[in-house]
Short mmCIF file of C-alpha atoms in Angstrom, two decimals:
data_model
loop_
_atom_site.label_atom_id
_atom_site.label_comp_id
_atom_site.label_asym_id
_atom_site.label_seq_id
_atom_site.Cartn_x
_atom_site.Cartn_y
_atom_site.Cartn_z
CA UNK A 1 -44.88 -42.86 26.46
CA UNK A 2 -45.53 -43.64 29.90
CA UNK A 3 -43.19 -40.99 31.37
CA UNK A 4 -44.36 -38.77 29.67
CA UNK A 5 -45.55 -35.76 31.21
CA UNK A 6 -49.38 -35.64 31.09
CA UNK A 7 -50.39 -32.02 29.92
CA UNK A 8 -53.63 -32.04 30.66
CA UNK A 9 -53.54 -32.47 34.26
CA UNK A 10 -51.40 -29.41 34.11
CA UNK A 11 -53.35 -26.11 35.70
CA UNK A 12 -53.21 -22.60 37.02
CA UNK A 13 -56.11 -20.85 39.14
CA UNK A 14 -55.65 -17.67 38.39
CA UNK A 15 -56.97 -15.20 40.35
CA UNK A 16 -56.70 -11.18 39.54
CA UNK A 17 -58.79 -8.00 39.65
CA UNK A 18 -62.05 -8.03 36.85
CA UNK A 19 -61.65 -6.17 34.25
CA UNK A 20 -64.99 -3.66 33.73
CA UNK A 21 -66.16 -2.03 30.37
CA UNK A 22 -66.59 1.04 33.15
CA UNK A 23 -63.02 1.16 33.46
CA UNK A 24 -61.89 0.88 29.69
CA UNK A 25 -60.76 4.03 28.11
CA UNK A 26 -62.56 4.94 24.62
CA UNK A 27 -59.51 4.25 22.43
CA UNK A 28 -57.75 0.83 22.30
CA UNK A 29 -54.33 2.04 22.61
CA UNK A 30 -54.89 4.07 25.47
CA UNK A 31 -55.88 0.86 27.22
CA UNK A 32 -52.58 -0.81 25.70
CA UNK A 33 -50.86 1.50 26.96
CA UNK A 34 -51.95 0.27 30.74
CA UNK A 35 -50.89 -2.91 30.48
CA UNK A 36 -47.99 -2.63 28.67
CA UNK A 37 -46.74 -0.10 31.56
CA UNK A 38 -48.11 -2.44 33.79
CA UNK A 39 -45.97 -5.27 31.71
CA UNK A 40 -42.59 -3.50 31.71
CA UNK A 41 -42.91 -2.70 35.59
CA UNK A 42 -43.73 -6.48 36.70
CA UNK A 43 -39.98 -6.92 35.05
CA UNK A 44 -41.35 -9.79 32.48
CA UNK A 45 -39.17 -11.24 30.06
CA UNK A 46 -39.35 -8.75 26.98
CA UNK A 47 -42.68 -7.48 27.41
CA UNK A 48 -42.84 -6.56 23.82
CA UNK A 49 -42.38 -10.17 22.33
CA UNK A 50 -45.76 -10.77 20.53
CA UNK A 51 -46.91 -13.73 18.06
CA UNK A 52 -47.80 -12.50 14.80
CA UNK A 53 -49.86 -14.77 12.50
CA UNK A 54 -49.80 -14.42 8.45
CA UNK A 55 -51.78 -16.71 6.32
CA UNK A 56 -51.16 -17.45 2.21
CA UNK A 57 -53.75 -16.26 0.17
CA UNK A 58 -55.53 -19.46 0.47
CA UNK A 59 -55.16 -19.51 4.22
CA UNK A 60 -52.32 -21.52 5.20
CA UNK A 61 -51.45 -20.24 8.62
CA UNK A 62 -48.13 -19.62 10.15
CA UNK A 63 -47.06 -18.06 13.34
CA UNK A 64 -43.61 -16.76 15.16
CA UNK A 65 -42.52 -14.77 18.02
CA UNK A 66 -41.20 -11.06 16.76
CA UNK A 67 -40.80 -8.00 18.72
CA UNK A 68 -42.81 -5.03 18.71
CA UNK A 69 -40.54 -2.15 18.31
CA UNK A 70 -43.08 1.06 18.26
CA UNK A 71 -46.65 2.07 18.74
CA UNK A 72 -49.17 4.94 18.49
CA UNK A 73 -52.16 5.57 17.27
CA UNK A 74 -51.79 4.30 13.69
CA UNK A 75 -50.68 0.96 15.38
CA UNK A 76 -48.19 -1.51 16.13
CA UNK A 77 -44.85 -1.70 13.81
CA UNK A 78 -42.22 -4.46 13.78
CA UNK A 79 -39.28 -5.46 11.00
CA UNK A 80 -38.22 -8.15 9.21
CA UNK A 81 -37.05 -9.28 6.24
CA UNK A 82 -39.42 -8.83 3.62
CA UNK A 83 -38.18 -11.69 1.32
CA UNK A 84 -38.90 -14.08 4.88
CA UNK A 85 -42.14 -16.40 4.75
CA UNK A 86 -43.70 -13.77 7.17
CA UNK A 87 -42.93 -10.88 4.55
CA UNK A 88 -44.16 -12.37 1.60
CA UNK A 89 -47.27 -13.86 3.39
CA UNK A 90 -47.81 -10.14 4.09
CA UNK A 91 -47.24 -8.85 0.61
CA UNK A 92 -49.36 -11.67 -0.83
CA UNK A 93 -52.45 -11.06 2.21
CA UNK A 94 -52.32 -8.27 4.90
CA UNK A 95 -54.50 -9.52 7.05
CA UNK A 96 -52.23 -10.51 10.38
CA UNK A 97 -53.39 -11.60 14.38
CA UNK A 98 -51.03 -10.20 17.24
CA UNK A 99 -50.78 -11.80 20.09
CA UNK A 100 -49.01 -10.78 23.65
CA UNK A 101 -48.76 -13.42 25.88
CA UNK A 102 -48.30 -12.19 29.30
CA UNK A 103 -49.00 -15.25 31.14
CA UNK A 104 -47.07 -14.07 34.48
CA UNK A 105 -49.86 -11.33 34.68
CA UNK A 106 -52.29 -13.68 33.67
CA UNK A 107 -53.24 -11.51 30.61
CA UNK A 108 -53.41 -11.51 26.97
CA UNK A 109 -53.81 -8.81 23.87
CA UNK A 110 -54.85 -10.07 20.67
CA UNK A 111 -54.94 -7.74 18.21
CA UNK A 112 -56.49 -8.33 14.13
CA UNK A 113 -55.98 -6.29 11.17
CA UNK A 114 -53.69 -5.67 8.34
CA UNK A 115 -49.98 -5.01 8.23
CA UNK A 116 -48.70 -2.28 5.39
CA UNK A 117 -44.61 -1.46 4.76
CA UNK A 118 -43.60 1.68 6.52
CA UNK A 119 -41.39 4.16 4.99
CA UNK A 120 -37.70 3.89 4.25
CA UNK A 121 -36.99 6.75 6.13
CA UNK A 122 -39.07 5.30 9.08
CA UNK A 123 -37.25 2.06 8.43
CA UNK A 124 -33.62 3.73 7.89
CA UNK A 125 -34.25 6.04 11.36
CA UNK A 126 -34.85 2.82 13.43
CA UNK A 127 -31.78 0.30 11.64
CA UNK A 128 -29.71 2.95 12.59
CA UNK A 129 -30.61 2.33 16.54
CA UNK A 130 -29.89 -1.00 16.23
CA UNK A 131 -26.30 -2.69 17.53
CA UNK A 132 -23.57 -3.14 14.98
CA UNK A 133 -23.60 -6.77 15.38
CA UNK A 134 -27.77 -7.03 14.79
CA UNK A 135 -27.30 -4.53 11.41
CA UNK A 136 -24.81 -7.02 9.94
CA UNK A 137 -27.11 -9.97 10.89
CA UNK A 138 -29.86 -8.26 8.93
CA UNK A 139 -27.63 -8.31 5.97
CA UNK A 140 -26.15 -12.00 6.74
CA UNK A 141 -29.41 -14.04 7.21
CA UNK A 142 -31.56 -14.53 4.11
CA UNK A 143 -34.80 -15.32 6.58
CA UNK A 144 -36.50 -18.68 5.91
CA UNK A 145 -34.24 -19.58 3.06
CA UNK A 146 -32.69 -22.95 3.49
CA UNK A 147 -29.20 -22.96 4.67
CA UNK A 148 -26.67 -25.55 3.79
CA UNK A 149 -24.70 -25.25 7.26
CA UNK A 150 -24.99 -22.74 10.58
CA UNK A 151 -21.22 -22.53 8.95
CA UNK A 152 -22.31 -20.80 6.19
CA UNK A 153 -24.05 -18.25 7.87
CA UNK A 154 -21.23 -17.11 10.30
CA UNK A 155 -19.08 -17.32 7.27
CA UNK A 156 -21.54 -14.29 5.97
CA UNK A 157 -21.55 -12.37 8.98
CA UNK A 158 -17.82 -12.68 9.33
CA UNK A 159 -17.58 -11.21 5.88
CA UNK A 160 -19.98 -8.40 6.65
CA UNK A 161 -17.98 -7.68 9.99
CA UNK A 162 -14.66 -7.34 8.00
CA UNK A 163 -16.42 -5.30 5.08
CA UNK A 164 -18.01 -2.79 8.00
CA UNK A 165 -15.74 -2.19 11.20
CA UNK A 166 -17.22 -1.50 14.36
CA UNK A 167 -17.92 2.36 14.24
CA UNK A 168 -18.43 2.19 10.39
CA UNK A 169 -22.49 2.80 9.23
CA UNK A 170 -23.78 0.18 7.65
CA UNK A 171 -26.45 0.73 5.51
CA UNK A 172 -29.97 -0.49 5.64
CA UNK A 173 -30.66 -4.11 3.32
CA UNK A 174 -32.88 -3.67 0.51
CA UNK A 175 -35.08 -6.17 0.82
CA UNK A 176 -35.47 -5.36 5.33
CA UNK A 177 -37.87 -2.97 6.73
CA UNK A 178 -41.07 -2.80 8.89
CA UNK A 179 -44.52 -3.35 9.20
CA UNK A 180 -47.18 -1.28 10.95
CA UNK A 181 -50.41 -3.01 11.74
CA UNK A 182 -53.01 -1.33 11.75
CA UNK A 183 -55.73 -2.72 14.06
CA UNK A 184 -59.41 -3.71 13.47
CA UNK A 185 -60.05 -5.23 16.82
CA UNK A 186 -58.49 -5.41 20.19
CA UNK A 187 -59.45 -7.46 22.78
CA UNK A 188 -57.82 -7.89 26.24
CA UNK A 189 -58.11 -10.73 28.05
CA UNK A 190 -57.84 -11.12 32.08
CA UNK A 191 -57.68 -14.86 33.54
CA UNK A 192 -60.00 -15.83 36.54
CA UNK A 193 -60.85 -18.59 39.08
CA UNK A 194 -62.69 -21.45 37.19
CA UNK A 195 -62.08 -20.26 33.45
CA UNK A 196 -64.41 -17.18 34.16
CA UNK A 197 -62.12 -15.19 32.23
CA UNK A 198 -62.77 -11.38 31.35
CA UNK A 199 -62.34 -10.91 27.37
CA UNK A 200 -63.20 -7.16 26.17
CA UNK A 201 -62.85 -6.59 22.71
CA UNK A 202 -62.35 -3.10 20.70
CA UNK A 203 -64.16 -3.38 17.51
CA UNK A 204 -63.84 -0.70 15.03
CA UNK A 205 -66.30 1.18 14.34
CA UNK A 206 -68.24 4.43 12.75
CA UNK A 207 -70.69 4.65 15.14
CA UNK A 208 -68.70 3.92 18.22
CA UNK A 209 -67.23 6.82 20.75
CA UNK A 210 -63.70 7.84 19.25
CA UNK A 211 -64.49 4.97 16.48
CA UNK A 212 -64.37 2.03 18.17
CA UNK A 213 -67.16 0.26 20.62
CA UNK A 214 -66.15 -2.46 22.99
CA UNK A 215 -68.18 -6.08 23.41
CA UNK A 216 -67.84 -8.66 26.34
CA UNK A 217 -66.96 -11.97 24.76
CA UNK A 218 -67.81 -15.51 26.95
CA UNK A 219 -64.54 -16.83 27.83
#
């Protein structure tokens, strides 16, 4: 292990404007909104890759990188397969983490809550926006199920492809749909000089303006 790279003599000063409760709008999303325009204009690399986080019901963890296809004020929706370990972690507990990792900007947005199925017609309005080729990979990947060979599952798609041309619908998989996540807390992180970070967290709330109030957490 000699050559190995040493990670912890790895490190980034970061330097970047504060980030002041003044300047935070009353409602979460409003504030997502900022940096995610501010996300999409420094041209990163799909600025709406995110981490989501599931746990089992007795809080086994797992984590992978999805894409966050739409947001308002109810919150943040992605799909999936439902039958995947993500989907049935969901079913089993809703409770999820977000994360968007926008380490070029030297920012971050966690976000907690719980993740509910949108509607088939929600789900049916966005498949059909997707390309041809990523509708028939819906269909041809059972997510997480073991696979005997990558063989096998081009042999799917290839089936799929023949069964519905390009130009032909294809209709939406049973068991593939979204999520929306409805958030509990928010917080948005700014990196500084010396690990003085800024970390401003939206916690819902009754009593807060707009029903949320916002806390300074030490980085």
């Amino acid at each position: 292990m000699t050559d190995a790279l040493d990670p912890a003599a790895m490190r980034e000063h970061y330097r970047s404007t504060p980030l002041d409760e003044a300047d935070l709008p009353p409602d979460p999303m409003e504030q997502f909104v900022r940096w995610f325009k501010d996300a999409a204009a420094g041209r990163l690399h799909e600025p709406n890759a995110m981490i989501v986080s599931t746990a089992t019901p007795d809080g086994r963890p797992s984590s992978r990188t999805v894409l966050l296809k739409h947001f308002d004020d109810r919150g943040f929706v992605f799909y999936t397969n439902y039958a995947s370990r993500k989907g049935r972690e969901l079913d089993a507990n809703p409770h999820v983490s977000l994360l968007f990792p926008w380490h070029p900007l030297t920012r971050q947005i966690i976000v907690t809550g719980t993740a509910a199925r949108v509607g088939r017609d929600e789900t049916a309005a966005y498949f059909r926006t997707r390309p041809h080729g990523s509708q028939l990979g819906a269909w041809a990947s059972p997510q997480s199920s073991v696979l005997p060979s990558r063989g096998e599952l081009l042999r799917r798609y290839e089936e799929l492809a023949d069964r519905y041309p390009a130009g032909e619908q294809v209709p939406v998989p049973p068991e593939w749909g979204g999520y929306r996540v409805t958030p509990g807390t928010v917080e948005f992180w700014q990196g500084h000089e010396n690990r003085l970070h800024d970390r401003l967290r939206y916690v819902r709330t009754p009593e807060g303006p707009g029903g949320w109030r916002v806390e300074r957490l030490a980085p």
